[in-house]
Short mmCIF file of C-alpha atoms in Angstrom, two decimals:
data_model
loop_
_atom_site.label_atom_id
_atom_site.label_comp_id
_atom_site.label_asym_id
_atom_site.label_seq_id
_atom_site.Cartn_x
_atom_site.Cartn_y
_atom_site.Cartn_z
CA UNK A 596 -63.01 -6.55 34.67
CA UNK A 597 -63.93 -5.70 31.10
CA UNK A 598 -64.15 -8.38 28.41
CA UNK A 599 -63.03 -6.00 25.65
CA UNK A 600 -59.27 -5.37 25.65
CA UNK A 601 -57.45 -2.09 25.98
CA UNK A 602 -54.68 -1.31 23.49
CA UNK A 603 -51.59 0.24 25.05
CA UNK A 604 -49.82 2.23 22.35
CA UNK A 605 -46.09 2.28 23.12
CA UNK A 606 -43.82 4.82 21.43
CA UNK A 607 -40.56 5.98 23.04
CA UNK A 608 -41.81 4.88 26.48
CA UNK A 609 -40.54 1.30 26.19
CA UNK A 610 -40.81 0.34 29.85
CA UNK A 611 -43.19 -1.39 32.27
CA UNK A 612 -42.64 0.57 35.47
CA UNK A 613 -43.86 4.15 35.91
CA UNK A 614 -46.13 3.69 32.89
CA UNK A 615 -49.55 5.09 33.74
CA UNK A 616 -51.13 4.04 30.44
CA UNK A 617 -50.11 0.42 30.97
CA UNK A 618 -51.18 0.43 34.61
CA UNK A 619 -54.62 1.82 33.73
CA UNK A 620 -55.11 -0.79 31.01
CA UNK A 621 -53.99 -3.63 33.25
CA UNK A 622 -56.40 -2.56 35.99
CA UNK A 623 -59.29 -2.63 33.54
CA UNK A 624 -58.91 -6.09 32.00
CA UNK A 625 -57.33 -7.69 28.92
CA UNK A 626 -54.42 -5.83 27.37
CA UNK A 627 -52.91 -5.59 23.89
CA UNK A 628 -49.48 -3.95 23.88
CA UNK A 629 -48.43 -2.53 20.52
CA UNK A 630 -45.63 -0.59 18.90
CA UNK A 631 -46.08 0.92 15.43
CA UNK A 632 -42.99 1.66 13.36
CA UNK A 633 -43.76 4.72 11.26
CA UNK A 634 -40.59 6.77 10.64
CA UNK A 635 -42.07 8.50 7.58
CA UNK A 636 -44.56 10.28 9.85
CA UNK A 637 -41.78 11.73 12.00
CA UNK A 638 -40.54 14.10 9.29
CA UNK A 639 -37.37 15.88 10.41
CA UNK A 640 -37.53 13.92 13.69
CA UNK A 641 -37.03 10.53 12.02
CA UNK A 642 -34.50 8.42 13.95
CA UNK A 643 -31.01 7.89 12.58
CA UNK A 644 -29.05 4.66 12.35
CA UNK A 645 -27.80 4.63 15.96
CA UNK A 646 -31.29 5.40 17.27
CA UNK A 647 -32.70 2.56 15.18
CA UNK A 648 -30.11 0.16 16.60
CA UNK A 649 -31.10 1.26 20.10
CA UNK A 650 -34.78 0.90 19.27
CA UNK A 651 -34.32 -2.65 17.99
CA UNK A 652 -32.76 -3.82 21.24
CA UNK A 653 -35.17 -1.82 23.40
CA UNK A 654 -38.13 -3.44 21.63
CA UNK A 655 -36.55 -6.88 22.07
CA UNK A 656 -36.13 -6.20 25.78
CA UNK A 657 -39.69 -4.93 26.15
CA UNK A 658 -41.12 -7.92 24.30
CA UNK A 659 -39.19 -10.33 26.52
CA UNK A 660 -40.52 -8.68 29.67
CA UNK A 661 -44.08 -8.52 28.35
CA UNK A 662 -44.01 -12.18 27.36
CA UNK A 663 -43.03 -13.04 30.93
CA UNK A 664 -46.24 -11.28 32.02
CA UNK A 665 -48.38 -13.16 29.50
CA UNK A 666 -48.85 -10.59 26.71
CA UNK A 667 -46.23 -10.31 23.93
CA UNK A 668 -45.57 -7.05 22.16
CA UNK A 669 -47.49 -6.63 18.89
CA UNK A 670 -45.39 -4.96 16.20
CA UNK A 671 -46.95 -3.22 13.20
CA UNK A 672 -45.85 -0.82 10.49
CA UNK A 673 -47.45 2.59 10.05
CA UNK A 674 -49.04 4.87 9.21
CA UNK A 675 -50.17 4.93 12.81
CA UNK A 676 -53.88 5.62 12.45
CA UNK A 677 -54.76 2.79 10.03
CA UNK A 678 -52.49 0.44 11.97
CA UNK A 679 -54.32 1.21 15.22
CA UNK A 680 -57.72 1.00 13.51
CA UNK A 681 -56.84 -2.42 12.12
CA UNK A 682 -55.71 -3.58 15.55
CA UNK A 683 -58.99 -2.36 17.04
CA UNK A 684 -60.92 -4.39 14.48
CA UNK A 685 -58.81 -7.50 15.02
CA UNK A 686 -59.06 -7.49 18.81
CA UNK A 687 -62.42 -5.87 19.52
CA UNK A 688 -60.71 -3.26 21.68
CA UNK A 689 -62.86 -0.37 22.86
CA UNK A 690 -60.14 1.70 24.48
CA UNK A 691 -56.62 2.90 23.62
CA UNK A 692 -54.22 4.34 26.19
CA UNK A 693 -50.86 6.04 25.68
CA UNK A 694 -48.37 8.40 27.27
CA UNK A 695 -48.42 11.94 25.92
CA UNK A 696 -45.58 13.30 23.81
CA UNK A 697 -45.02 16.98 23.18
CA UNK A 698 -43.33 17.48 19.81
CA UNK A 699 -45.71 19.27 17.40
CA UNK A 700 -45.99 16.31 15.03
CA UNK A 701 -46.66 13.96 17.96
CA UNK A 702 -49.41 16.10 19.50
CA UNK A 703 -51.01 16.48 16.07
CA UNK A 704 -50.92 12.71 15.62
CA UNK A 705 -52.47 12.11 19.03
CA UNK A 706 -55.34 14.45 18.19
CA UNK A 707 -55.85 12.75 14.83
CA UNK A 708 -55.86 9.30 16.42
CA UNK A 709 -58.22 10.29 19.23
CA UNK A 710 -60.68 11.97 16.87
CA UNK A 711 -60.71 9.15 14.32
CA UNK A 712 -61.07 6.39 16.91
CA UNK A 713 -63.87 8.28 18.67
CA UNK A 714 -65.85 7.98 15.43
CA UNK A 715 -65.47 4.21 15.82
CA UNK A 716 -66.74 4.39 19.44
CA UNK A 717 -63.24 3.73 20.77
CA UNK A 718 -62.14 5.78 23.78
CA UNK A 719 -58.61 7.15 23.90
CA UNK A 720 -56.98 8.20 27.16
CA UNK A 721 -53.58 9.86 27.42
CA UNK A 722 -51.39 10.07 30.50
CA UNK A 723 -48.41 12.14 31.56
CA UNK A 724 -45.26 10.08 31.65
CA UNK A 725 -42.20 11.96 30.50
CA UNK A 726 -41.96 15.32 32.25
CA UNK A 727 -41.68 16.62 35.81
CA UNK A 728 -44.50 19.06 35.08
CA UNK A 729 -46.97 19.38 32.24
CA UNK A 730 -46.51 22.25 29.76
CA UNK A 731 -48.43 25.23 31.04
CA UNK A 732 -48.42 24.09 34.67
CA UNK A 733 -45.66 26.50 35.72
CA UNK A 734 -47.06 30.04 35.48
CA UNK A 735 -46.26 33.52 36.73
CA UNK A 736 -48.28 35.03 39.58
CA UNK A 737 -50.46 36.75 36.98
CA UNK A 738 -51.12 33.41 35.30
CA UNK A 739 -49.03 33.96 32.18
CA UNK A 740 -46.01 32.06 30.85
CA UNK A 741 -42.50 32.87 32.05
CA UNK A 742 -40.25 34.77 29.63
CA UNK A 743 -36.99 34.33 31.59
CA UNK A 744 -35.49 31.01 32.70
CA UNK A 745 -34.26 31.92 36.22
CA UNK A 746 -37.66 32.83 37.71
CA UNK A 747 -39.22 29.93 35.83
CA UNK A 748 -36.75 27.52 37.41
CA UNK A 749 -37.28 29.07 40.84
CA UNK A 750 -41.02 28.48 40.50
CA UNK A 751 -40.35 24.90 39.39
CA UNK A 752 -38.37 24.25 42.56
CA UNK A 753 -41.26 25.64 44.63
CA UNK A 754 -43.86 23.46 42.91
CA UNK A 755 -44.72 20.19 44.71
CA UNK A 756 -43.98 17.18 42.54
CA UNK A 757 -45.29 13.67 42.95
CA UNK A 758 -42.47 11.26 43.77
CA UNK A 759 -44.70 8.22 43.31
CA UNK A 760 -43.41 5.68 40.81
CA UNK A 761 -46.04 3.29 39.45
CA UNK A 762 -44.76 -0.28 39.83
CA UNK A 763 -44.64 -2.62 36.87
CA UNK A 764 -47.63 -4.98 36.73
CA UNK A 765 -47.18 -8.48 38.17
CA UNK A 766 -49.06 -9.97 35.22
CA UNK A 767 -51.24 -9.01 32.29
CA UNK A 768 -54.49 -10.53 31.06
CA UNK A 769 -54.29 -11.51 27.37
CA UNK A 770 -57.16 -10.73 24.98
CA UNK A 771 -59.48 -13.44 23.68
CA UNK A 772 -58.35 -12.60 20.16
CA UNK A 773 -54.57 -12.40 20.07
CA UNK A 774 -53.36 -10.23 17.18
CA UNK A 775 -50.61 -11.27 14.83
CA UNK A 776 -47.32 -9.41 15.01
CA UNK A 777 -44.54 -8.63 12.61
CA UNK A 778 -41.17 -10.13 13.46
CA UNK A 779 -38.83 -7.56 14.95
CA UNK A 780 -36.39 -8.18 12.10
CA UNK A 781 -39.09 -7.14 9.61
CA UNK A 782 -38.79 -3.54 10.83
CA UNK A 783 -35.27 -3.41 9.34
CA UNK A 784 -33.81 -1.45 12.23
CA UNK A 785 -30.32 -2.94 12.39
CA UNK A 786 -27.47 -1.73 10.15
CA UNK A 787 -26.62 -3.95 7.19
CA UNK A 788 -22.93 -3.54 8.01
CA UNK A 789 -22.32 -4.15 11.71
CA UNK A 790 -20.65 -1.01 13.03
CA UNK A 791 -22.36 -1.18 16.46
CA UNK A 792 -19.64 -3.00 18.42
CA UNK A 793 -18.82 0.11 20.42
CA UNK A 794 -22.47 0.61 21.31
CA UNK A 795 -22.83 -2.99 22.46
CA UNK A 796 -19.70 -2.70 24.58
CA UNK A 797 -20.81 0.50 26.29
CA UNK A 798 -24.59 0.39 26.54
CA UNK A 799 -27.46 -1.92 27.45
CA UNK A 800 -30.68 -0.80 25.74
CA UNK A 801 -33.97 -1.54 27.46
CA UNK A 802 -35.51 -0.87 30.84
CA UNK A 803 -33.19 -3.18 32.88
CA UNK A 804 -30.17 -1.36 31.47
CA UNK A 805 -31.71 2.01 32.22
#
């Protein structure tokens, strides 16, 4: 086991099972689980009011489950890069893991984070965790990208896929230096006028509900 912790950077992947970045961190040693609220960096992809309501309750669910494993969720405000750098300094982490996202602004952010943290001698490792196949994996016989959906889909069905689901960890090792966290309410995700009764009646945000 390593004495320096690994930071697991959660984004939309607010779950414990089938989370390769979390599993890799847990196998290595102490873990810091963090979520950074940075809607200004999402541009046109910034979440709306209903998505923020869902996020609030999903984060509450994730924090409850992480606390049961011994490591609460650390909440910070963005921008992402300085928030992660500060967390590295506070915890002495030498590694950051996360699940890859594929929107242009997300891939650009991942590259920025990985490059900047490498200059601080912090290793970043990304994992697949949201798609059946990685972009670029499904190719024509000549090795190029498909231009028509039907043959693309036929090739997808012919491509072996891993059915393995990574189980949630039984426990997590906390770091020696536990970082402070913002209160969930400080992220200001809930509507000021409660219009979410229909959502509460119909949906259960969080991994158990999923």
